[in-house]
Amino acid sequence: QDHPESFRDFSYRSHWWHRKNLEEMAAAGIDVALCEFAGNAAAVDALVQALESAEKEKKKIAKVAPVIDDPTRALALLGRIPARFLATADGRPMVWFPPSKRAAPATLEATRMIVPFFTVAAAGWGKADLIYVPGGDFDGPKEMDVITLGPGFRDGTARVRDRADGAWYDRSWYIALKLRPRIVAIESWNRYDEGSAIGPTEEHKKAFVDRTRKYAALFKKGEEMERPKGKYSGAIGASFHLRFNPPSEGLQPVAAPGAAFEVVTLTDEKILIAKPVEGVARRILAFAVDDSYALYERREYEVQIQILDKGPGSVVLEYDAAAPGKGGTDRTRRTAEPFYFTDSGGWATATFRLPEAAFANRQEGGSDFRLVREKGGLSIRWIQLRAR
């Protein structure tokens, strides 16, 4: 899906190939090269040759760490590579263990008794120094001590995360710099088959190398970046209004588990209604705020909706916040003061104040807030959001 700029020495068995990648990684501000070929002896031999030749010529290169699902092979690799070239954390050599059906927590623990290496592992490996979740190139960053991110994903199937001319990568780094994890792992440097390479490619040249250098420097300084620009960066608010075409202006209803919606026409007027979901008594309408308007910030907002005032009870707004509300524990479900129905049978305007909102896409389906009614229907004409 991506292609290297040149196929010269294009092989893990070529020490020049390793040398080229290690030097380019270092120039991009990358500290550690995670090597997925750790089980290939010829590739490891070529890697060692590249490390030693770069050292001799005083070239700046990335350190190395294996990514492997066999703890005993990890030991063998650590013994094969001179210690001065190995990436370390807390004074111990670093080893990454990916998701695997072969995950063996007991074997990993026994191996660490021999060499107490620093373990970064996916779920299923038992006790680890740090846990990571792969797939950030497609899913985006998750709030963890290890964040995975990437420029996009395209493996030739229908599963695609478009690079959007770098916007997806910029957004992912923006979140990572906000969260300040211990490690940022980029997926990937040169997985050309998955369309996720940030190294020099025929398609993108060195555009993503340059981006990485800039963001890596900010990360190491503990600094943040300005929220990536987009269509709604300078907007005074965001809205969804069915009188307009298209109805979405920075605010979009989201179909999520427990939250289904449809647009229906009632007396020549379009309205948005929450559809019933089997096994769920409540009616829910979920919404996503465009990232160019708000993303991972602590601000106060106001939401207004025109809602059908029919039946008793109330509707509450649960939003993704920077901190949980008083007495709460879940910041992704912070609750605003409810709106109480009067059963007038007409349309009413409900206003919700949202202090410390973050809008970090952490609710189901990537939504930022949702309207919830325990009993009865939920229908609206429009909804608008503004920063206070």
Tab-separated table of C-alpha atoms in Angstrom:
chain	number	residue	atom	x	y	z
A	1	GLN	CA	0.000	0.000	0.000
A	2	ASP	CA	3.020	2.250	0.622
A	3	HIS	CA	6.304	1.853	-1.240
A	4	PRO	CA	9.901	2.611	-0.257
A	5	GLU	CA	11.681	5.320	-2.212
A	6	SER	CA	14.108	2.659	-3.451
A	7	PHE	CA	14.252	-1.130	-3.449
A	8	ARG	CA	18.042	-1.132	-3.209
A	9	ASP	CA	19.129	-3.598	-0.483
A	10	PHE	CA	15.446	-4.005	0.402
A	11	SER	CA	15.851	-6.915	2.807
A	12	TYR	CA	16.080	-7.562	6.536
A	13	ARG	CA	19.157	-9.593	5.675
A	14	SER	CA	20.960	-6.490	4.410
A	15	HIS	CA	22.920	-4.547	6.990
A	16	TRP	CA	22.642	-1.457	4.757
A	17	TRP	CA	18.868	-1.678	4.969
A	18	HIS	CA	19.018	-1.670	8.779
A	19	ARG	CA	21.593	1.066	8.792
A	20	LYS	CA	19.487	3.306	6.541
A	21	ASN	CA	16.376	2.854	8.678
A	22	LEU	CA	18.151	3.318	12.006
A	23	GLU	CA	19.791	6.555	10.881
A	24	GLU	CA	16.553	7.923	9.430
A	25	MET	CA	14.700	7.019	12.634
A	26	ALA	CA	17.225	8.911	14.728
A	27	ALA	CA	16.904	11.915	12.412
A	28	ALA	CA	13.126	11.789	12.956
A	29	GLY	CA	13.579	11.987	16.728
A	30	ILE	CA	12.794	8.320	17.338
A	31	ASP	CA	14.740	6.806	20.245
A	32	VAL	CA	13.908	3.112	19.873
A	33	ALA	CA	13.471	0.874	16.838
A	34	LEU	CA	11.077	-1.958	17.677
A	35	CYS	CA	12.264	-4.970	15.682
A	36	GLU	CA	9.606	-7.463	14.632
A	37	PHE	CA	12.155	-9.760	12.952
A	38	ALA	CA	13.665	-10.863	16.263
A	39	GLY	CA	13.073	-14.531	15.471
A	40	ASN	CA	15.052	-14.381	12.188
A	41	ALA	CA	18.715	-15.136	12.862
A	42	ALA	CA	19.996	-13.788	9.519
A	43	ALA	CA	18.122	-10.533	10.038
A	44	VAL	CA	19.526	-10.144	13.554
A	45	ASP	CA	23.066	-10.756	12.275
A	46	ALA	CA	22.585	-7.996	9.690
A	47	LEU	CA	21.188	-5.700	12.396
A	48	VAL	CA	24.240	-6.198	14.600
A	49	GLN	CA	26.521	-5.486	11.656
A	50	ALA	CA	24.583	-2.268	10.962
A	51	LEU	CA	24.792	-1.161	14.595
A	52	GLU	CA	28.525	-1.742	14.773
A	53	SER	CA	29.271	-0.040	11.450
A	54	ALA	CA	27.211	3.011	12.419
A	55	GLU	CA	29.057	3.215	15.722
A	56	LYS	CA	32.410	3.000	13.976
A	57	GLU	CA	31.460	5.867	11.671
A	58	LYS	CA	29.952	7.837	14.598
A	59	LYS	CA	26.485	7.962	13.073
A	60	LYS	CA	23.506	8.732	15.277
A	61	ILE	CA	21.084	5.800	15.295
A	62	ALA	CA	18.084	4.582	17.254
A	63	LYS	CA	18.516	1.974	19.986
A	64	VAL	CA	16.795	-1.366	19.394
A	65	ALA	CA	14.278	-3.537	21.239
A	66	PRO	CA	12.684	-6.821	20.137
A	67	VAL	CA	8.978	-7.340	19.541
A	68	ILE	CA	8.461	-11.074	19.919
A	69	ASP	CA	5.926	-13.555	21.299
A	70	ASP	CA	8.502	-16.053	22.592
A	71	PRO	CA	10.259	-15.087	25.861
A	72	THR	CA	13.074	-17.599	25.336
A	73	ARG	CA	13.895	-16.136	21.919
A	74	ALA	CA	13.819	-12.705	23.493
A	75	LEU	CA	16.572	-13.866	25.842
A	76	ALA	CA	18.609	-15.190	22.931
A	77	LEU	CA	18.294	-11.885	21.079
A	78	LEU	CA	19.342	-9.846	24.096
A	79	GLY	CA	22.419	-12.044	24.313
A	80	ARG	CA	23.189	-11.567	20.608
A	81	ILE	CA	23.056	-7.751	20.494
A	82	PRO	CA	25.771	-5.812	22.366
A	83	ALA	CA	24.208	-4.194	25.422
A	84	ARG	CA	25.247	-0.668	24.383
A	85	PHE	CA	22.823	-0.835	21.441
A	86	LEU	CA	19.821	-2.058	23.423
A	87	ALA	CA	16.994	0.244	24.461
A	88	THR	CA	16.549	0.318	28.225
A	89	ALA	CA	13.989	1.527	30.747
A	90	ASP	CA	14.670	1.765	34.456
A	91	GLY	CA	18.145	0.434	33.721
A	92	ARG	CA	16.844	-2.796	32.139
A	93	PRO	CA	16.755	-3.934	28.487
A	94	MET	CA	13.335	-3.435	26.945
A	95	VAL	CA	11.295	-6.228	25.314
A	96	TRP	CA	7.829	-5.868	23.756
A	97	PHE	CA	5.318	-8.724	23.699
A	98	PRO	CA	2.485	-8.307	21.158
A	99	PRO	CA	-1.020	-9.855	21.240
A	100	SER	CA	-0.599	-13.564	20.594
A	101	LYS	CA	-2.418	-16.867	20.980
A	102	ARG	CA	0.954	-18.153	22.173
A	103	ALA	CA	1.036	-15.749	25.113
A	104	ALA	CA	2.484	-17.617	28.071
A	105	PRO	CA	2.541	-15.550	31.279
A	106	ALA	CA	4.251	-18.323	33.275
A	107	THR	CA	7.067	-18.635	30.723
A	108	LEU	CA	7.497	-14.864	30.627
A	109	GLU	CA	7.729	-14.673	34.410
A	110	ALA	CA	10.255	-17.537	34.531
A	111	THR	CA	12.348	-15.887	31.819
A	112	ARG	CA	12.397	-12.608	33.698
A	113	MET	CA	13.863	-14.428	36.678
A	114	ILE	CA	16.902	-15.120	34.490
A	115	VAL	CA	17.131	-11.673	32.900
A	116	PRO	CA	14.868	-9.061	34.540
A	117	PHE	CA	14.140	-7.162	31.331
A	118	PHE	CA	11.665	-4.296	31.158
A	119	THR	CA	8.429	-5.704	29.734
A	120	VAL	CA	5.940	-3.781	27.615
A	121	ALA	CA	3.136	-6.224	26.850
A	122	ALA	CA	-0.300	-6.518	25.366
A	123	ALA	CA	-3.136	-8.083	27.356
A	124	GLY	CA	-2.755	-11.801	27.975
A	125	TRP	CA	0.896	-11.780	29.054
A	126	GLY	CA	0.222	-11.385	32.751
A	127	LYS	CA	2.318	-9.037	34.853
A	128	ALA	CA	4.239	-6.420	32.862
A	129	ASP	CA	5.993	-3.170	33.591
A	130	LEU	CA	3.738	-1.375	31.120
A	131	ILE	CA	0.626	-2.449	29.204
A	132	TYR	CA	-0.052	-1.308	25.657
A	133	VAL	CA	-2.890	-1.674	23.171
A	134	PRO	CA	-1.797	-1.896	19.527
A	135	GLY	CA	-3.865	-0.429	16.718
A	136	GLY	CA	-3.427	3.282	17.333
A	137	ASP	CA	-2.766	3.792	13.628
A	138	PHE	CA	-6.410	2.860	13.014
A	139	ASP	CA	-8.204	3.545	16.318
A	140	GLY	CA	-6.261	6.558	17.546
A	141	PRO	CA	-4.585	7.066	20.942
A	142	LYS	CA	-5.957	5.579	24.160
A	143	GLU	CA	-5.319	6.956	27.634
A	144	MET	CA	-2.499	4.730	28.839
A	145	ASP	CA	1.120	4.998	29.957
A	146	VAL	CA	2.009	3.665	26.502
A	147	ILE	CA	0.172	5.310	23.613
A	148	THR	CA	0.185	3.815	20.133
A	149	LEU	CA	-0.548	6.061	17.165
A	150	GLY	CA	0.092	6.191	13.452
A	151	PRO	CA	-0.538	8.072	10.209
A	152	GLY	CA	-3.439	5.886	9.082
A	153	PHE	CA	-4.106	2.334	7.942
A	154	ARG	CA	-4.837	0.686	4.598
A	155	ASP	CA	-4.118	-3.003	4.117
A	156	GLY	CA	-6.009	-3.624	0.869
A	157	THR	CA	-9.257	-4.625	2.598
A	158	ALA	CA	-12.262	-2.491	3.451
A	159	ARG	CA	-10.615	-1.579	6.763
A	160	VAL	CA	-9.244	1.879	6.043
A	161	ARG	CA	-8.173	4.843	8.146
A	162	ASP	CA	-7.436	7.594	5.669
A	163	ARG	CA	-4.330	9.685	6.267
A	164	ALA	CA	-6.334	12.787	5.327
A	165	ASP	CA	-3.173	14.555	4.135
A	166	GLY	CA	-1.622	14.116	7.586
A	167	ALA	CA	-4.634	15.324	9.586
A	168	TRP	CA	-5.132	11.942	11.309
A	169	TYR	CA	-1.470	11.870	12.392
A	170	ASP	CA	-1.607	15.484	13.593
A	171	ARG	CA	-4.757	14.785	15.603
A	172	SER	CA	-3.240	11.678	17.169
A	173	TRP	CA	-0.116	13.531	18.248
A	174	TYR	CA	-2.232	16.378	19.620
A	175	ILE	CA	-3.974	13.893	21.927
A	176	ALA	CA	-0.730	12.152	22.885
A	177	LEU	CA	0.891	15.453	23.840
A	178	LYS	CA	-2.150	16.307	25.941
A	179	LEU	CA	-2.045	12.961	27.756
A	180	ARG	CA	1.739	12.930	28.339
A	181	PRO	CA	2.278	9.154	28.444
A	182	ARG	CA	5.587	7.558	29.334
A	183	ILE	CA	6.032	6.107	25.841
A	184	VAL	CA	4.637	6.976	22.421
A	185	ALA	CA	4.896	4.024	20.027
A	186	ILE	CA	4.409	4.847	16.355
A	187	GLU	CA	2.682	2.306	14.125
A	188	SER	CA	4.661	2.030	11.986
A	189	TRP	CA	8.032	2.998	10.547
A	190	ASN	CA	8.002	0.764	7.484
A	191	ARG	CA	5.022	-1.588	7.414
A	192	TYR	CA	4.373	-0.843	3.772
A	193	ASP	CA	1.785	-3.639	3.512
A	194	GLU	CA	-0.482	-1.843	6.015
A	195	GLY	CA	-0.164	1.610	4.520
A	196	SER	CA	1.063	2.934	7.864
A	197	ALA	CA	4.694	3.806	7.099
A	198	ILE	CA	6.044	7.120	8.342
A	199	GLY	CA	9.540	6.472	6.966
A	200	PRO	CA	10.377	7.906	3.525
A	201	THR	CA	8.030	6.528	0.869
A	202	GLU	CA	7.389	7.028	-2.802
A	203	GLU	CA	3.916	8.343	-2.009
A	204	HIS	CA	4.633	10.700	0.883
A	205	LYS	CA	8.373	11.360	0.558
A	206	LYS	CA	9.626	12.598	3.969
A	207	ALA	CA	6.485	14.473	4.985
A	208	PHE	CA	5.747	12.180	7.910
A	209	VAL	CA	9.396	12.042	8.953
A	210	ASP	CA	9.328	15.826	9.261
A	211	ARG	CA	6.067	15.744	11.212
A	212	THR	CA	7.474	13.121	13.544
A	213	ARG	CA	10.624	15.120	14.227
A	214	LYS	CA	8.533	18.139	15.215
A	215	TYR	CA	6.148	16.211	17.468
A	216	ALA	CA	8.858	14.068	19.061
A	217	ALA	CA	10.710	17.243	20.070
A	218	LEU	CA	7.564	18.620	21.720
A	219	PHE	CA	6.964	15.310	23.520
A	220	LYS	CA	10.470	15.214	24.960
A	221	LYS	CA	10.136	18.812	26.175
A	222	GLY	CA	6.760	18.085	27.779
A	223	GLU	CA	5.082	20.670	25.579
A	224	GLU	CA	1.721	20.621	23.812
A	225	MET	CA	0.710	21.697	20.325
A	226	GLU	CA	-2.083	23.858	19.008
A	227	ARG	CA	-5.261	21.967	18.186
A	228	PRO	CA	-5.100	20.923	14.511
A	229	LYS	CA	-6.955	23.276	12.189
A	230	GLY	CA	-10.143	22.238	10.462
A	231	LYS	CA	-13.449	23.457	9.126
A	232	TYR	CA	-14.768	24.529	12.532
A	233	SER	CA	-11.581	25.827	14.146
A	234	GLY	CA	-12.809	29.415	14.139
A	235	ALA	CA	-16.521	28.696	14.551
A	236	ILE	CA	-18.441	30.304	17.422
A	237	GLY	CA	-20.407	27.078	17.915
A	238	ALA	CA	-21.479	23.738	16.499
A	239	SER	CA	-24.977	22.577	15.645
A	240	PHE	CA	-27.273	19.984	14.124
A	241	HIS	CA	-30.399	21.538	12.629
A	242	LEU	CA	-32.764	19.614	10.380
A	243	ARG	CA	-34.022	22.755	8.611
A	244	PHE	CA	-30.690	22.982	6.852
A	245	ASN	CA	-29.015	20.803	4.242
A	246	PRO	CA	-26.709	19.389	5.371
A	247	PRO	CA	-28.007	19.548	8.947
A	248	SER	CA	-24.630	18.973	10.586
A	249	GLU	CA	-22.388	21.951	11.309
A	250	GLY	CA	-19.719	20.503	13.575
A	251	LEU	CA	-22.177	18.332	15.498
A	252	GLN	CA	-23.232	14.903	14.327
A	253	PRO	CA	-25.571	12.215	15.792
A	254	VAL	CA	-23.784	8.912	16.347
A	255	ALA	CA	-25.142	5.374	16.230
A	256	ALA	CA	-23.614	3.583	19.219
A	257	PRO	CA	-24.396	0.563	21.427
A	258	GLY	CA	-27.673	1.392	23.152
A	259	ALA	CA	-28.114	4.552	21.096
A	260	ALA	CA	-29.928	4.384	17.767
A	261	PHE	CA	-31.525	7.221	15.855
A	262	GLU	CA	-33.449	8.067	12.731
A	263	VAL	CA	-34.731	11.166	10.996
A	264	VAL	CA	-38.492	11.105	10.407
A	265	THR	CA	-40.914	13.566	8.854
A	266	LEU	CA	-43.790	14.724	11.017
A	267	THR	CA	-46.355	17.172	9.564
A	268	ASP	CA	-43.901	18.184	6.831
A	269	GLU	CA	-41.140	18.742	9.348
A	270	LYS	CA	-38.034	16.613	9.881
A	271	ILE	CA	-37.183	15.594	13.425
A	272	LEU	CA	-34.485	13.444	14.995
A	273	ILE	CA	-35.767	10.668	17.237
A	274	ALA	CA	-34.119	8.090	19.466
A	275	LYS	CA	-35.089	4.636	18.260
A	276	PRO	CA	-35.792	1.867	20.777
A	277	VAL	CA	-32.966	-0.646	21.212
A	278	GLU	CA	-33.739	-4.225	22.148
A	279	GLY	CA	-32.857	-4.916	25.762
A	280	VAL	CA	-32.429	-1.210	26.572
A	281	ALA	CA	-35.269	0.531	28.396
A	282	ARG	CA	-33.887	4.040	27.966
A	283	ARG	CA	-33.894	6.204	24.858
A	284	ILE	CA	-30.525	7.723	23.989
A	285	LEU	CA	-29.280	10.210	21.398
A	286	ALA	CA	-25.477	10.393	21.151
A	287	PHE	CA	-23.521	13.201	19.470
A	288	ALA	CA	-19.952	13.756	18.327
A	289	VAL	CA	-18.370	17.204	18.305
A	290	ASP	CA	-16.068	17.869	15.362
A	291	ASP	CA	-12.468	17.648	16.561
A	292	SER	CA	-11.566	20.915	14.887
A	293	TYR	CA	-14.042	22.701	17.188
A	294	ALA	CA	-13.198	20.957	20.470
A	295	LEU	CA	-10.863	18.115	21.438
A	296	TYR	CA	-9.234	17.242	24.768
A	297	GLU	CA	-9.617	20.670	26.335
A	298	ARG	CA	-11.027	21.778	29.683
A	299	ARG	CA	-13.699	24.390	28.878
A	300	GLU	CA	-17.240	25.261	29.800
A	301	TYR	CA	-19.921	24.871	27.149
A	302	GLU	CA	-23.642	25.373	26.865
A	303	VAL	CA	-25.934	23.027	24.979
A	304	GLN	CA	-29.411	24.032	23.851
A	305	ILE	CA	-31.913	21.693	22.261
A	306	GLN	CA	-35.455	22.078	21.009
A	307	ILE	CA	-37.152	19.002	22.376
A	308	LEU	CA	-40.657	17.536	22.175
A	309	ASP	CA	-42.177	18.122	25.638
A	310	LYS	CA	-44.330	15.034	25.910
A	311	GLY	CA	-44.893	12.878	28.957
A	312	PRO	CA	-43.508	13.041	32.507
A	313	GLY	CA	-39.949	12.628	33.741
A	314	SER	CA	-36.727	14.236	32.612
A	315	VAL	CA	-33.874	14.053	30.165
A	316	VAL	CA	-30.254	14.215	31.305
A	317	LEU	CA	-27.123	15.074	29.370
A	318	GLU	CA	-24.040	12.924	30.055
A	319	TYR	CA	-20.812	14.368	28.694
A	320	ASP	CA	-17.140	13.546	28.326
A	321	ALA	CA	-15.415	15.771	30.886
A	322	ALA	CA	-11.903	16.578	32.059
A	323	ALA	CA	-12.898	15.450	35.562
A	324	PRO	CA	-15.882	13.607	37.071
A	325	GLY	CA	-18.642	15.606	38.688
A	326	LYS	CA	-19.030	15.958	42.445
A	327	GLY	CA	-19.211	12.512	43.987
A	328	GLY	CA	-18.750	10.837	40.610
A	329	THR	CA	-16.075	8.450	39.379
A	330	ASP	CA	-16.608	8.321	35.609
A	331	ARG	CA	-15.484	11.487	33.829
A	332	THR	CA	-16.868	10.221	30.499
A	333	ARG	CA	-20.368	10.237	32.035
A	334	ARG	CA	-20.414	13.520	33.930
A	335	THR	CA	-24.042	14.625	34.238
A	336	ALA	CA	-25.445	18.103	33.662
A	337	GLU	CA	-28.548	19.343	35.495
A	338	PRO	CA	-31.592	17.567	33.997
A	339	PHE	CA	-34.407	19.083	31.996
A	340	TYR	CA	-37.878	18.229	33.389
A	341	PHE	CA	-40.801	17.652	31.060
A	342	THR	CA	-44.085	19.506	31.671
A	343	ASP	CA	-46.062	17.362	29.202
A	344	SER	CA	-47.223	20.428	27.251
A	345	GLY	CA	-47.290	18.419	24.035
A	346	GLY	CA	-45.357	21.152	22.203
A	347	TRP	CA	-41.745	22.039	21.593
A	348	ALA	CA	-39.608	23.321	24.453
A	349	THR	CA	-36.061	24.642	24.639
A	350	ALA	CA	-33.804	22.863	27.118
A	351	THR	CA	-30.488	24.350	28.197
A	352	PHE	CA	-27.607	22.417	29.761
A	353	ARG	CA	-24.434	23.888	31.241
A	354	LEU	CA	-21.311	21.723	30.846
A	355	PRO	CA	-18.402	22.808	33.095
A	356	GLU	CA	-14.968	21.232	32.500
A	357	ALA	CA	-15.989	19.493	29.280
A	358	ALA	CA	-13.205	17.687	27.413
A	359	PHE	CA	-15.005	16.195	24.357
A	360	ALA	CA	-12.300	13.563	23.915
A	361	ASN	CA	-14.406	11.055	21.899
A	362	ARG	CA	-14.428	8.631	24.849
A	363	GLN	CA	-18.095	7.687	24.867
A	364	GLU	CA	-19.416	4.757	22.837
A	365	GLY	CA	-18.974	5.097	19.105
A	366	GLY	CA	-16.507	7.952	19.581
A	367	SER	CA	-19.264	10.300	20.753
A	368	ASP	CA	-18.759	13.222	23.149
A	369	PHE	CA	-22.107	13.584	24.894
A	370	ARG	CA	-25.533	11.991	24.926
A	371	LEU	CA	-29.115	12.765	25.875
A	372	VAL	CA	-30.756	10.090	28.016
A	373	ARG	CA	-34.418	9.584	28.904
A	374	GLU	CA	-35.314	6.716	31.210
A	375	LYS	CA	-38.921	6.332	30.049
A	376	GLY	CA	-40.767	7.706	27.052
A	377	GLY	CA	-39.689	8.952	23.658
A	378	LEU	CA	-36.908	11.383	22.807
A	379	SER	CA	-37.372	13.706	19.814
A	380	ILE	CA	-35.577	16.933	18.891
A	381	ARG	CA	-35.684	19.538	16.122
A	382	TRP	CA	-32.218	20.979	16.623
A	383	ILE	CA	-29.277	21.053	18.992
A	384	GLN	CA	-26.480	23.593	19.324
A	385	LEU	CA	-23.272	23.821	21.338
A	386	ARG	CA	-21.299	26.924	22.282
A	387	ALA	CA	-18.284	27.644	24.452
A	388	ARG	CA	-19.003	29.982	27.342
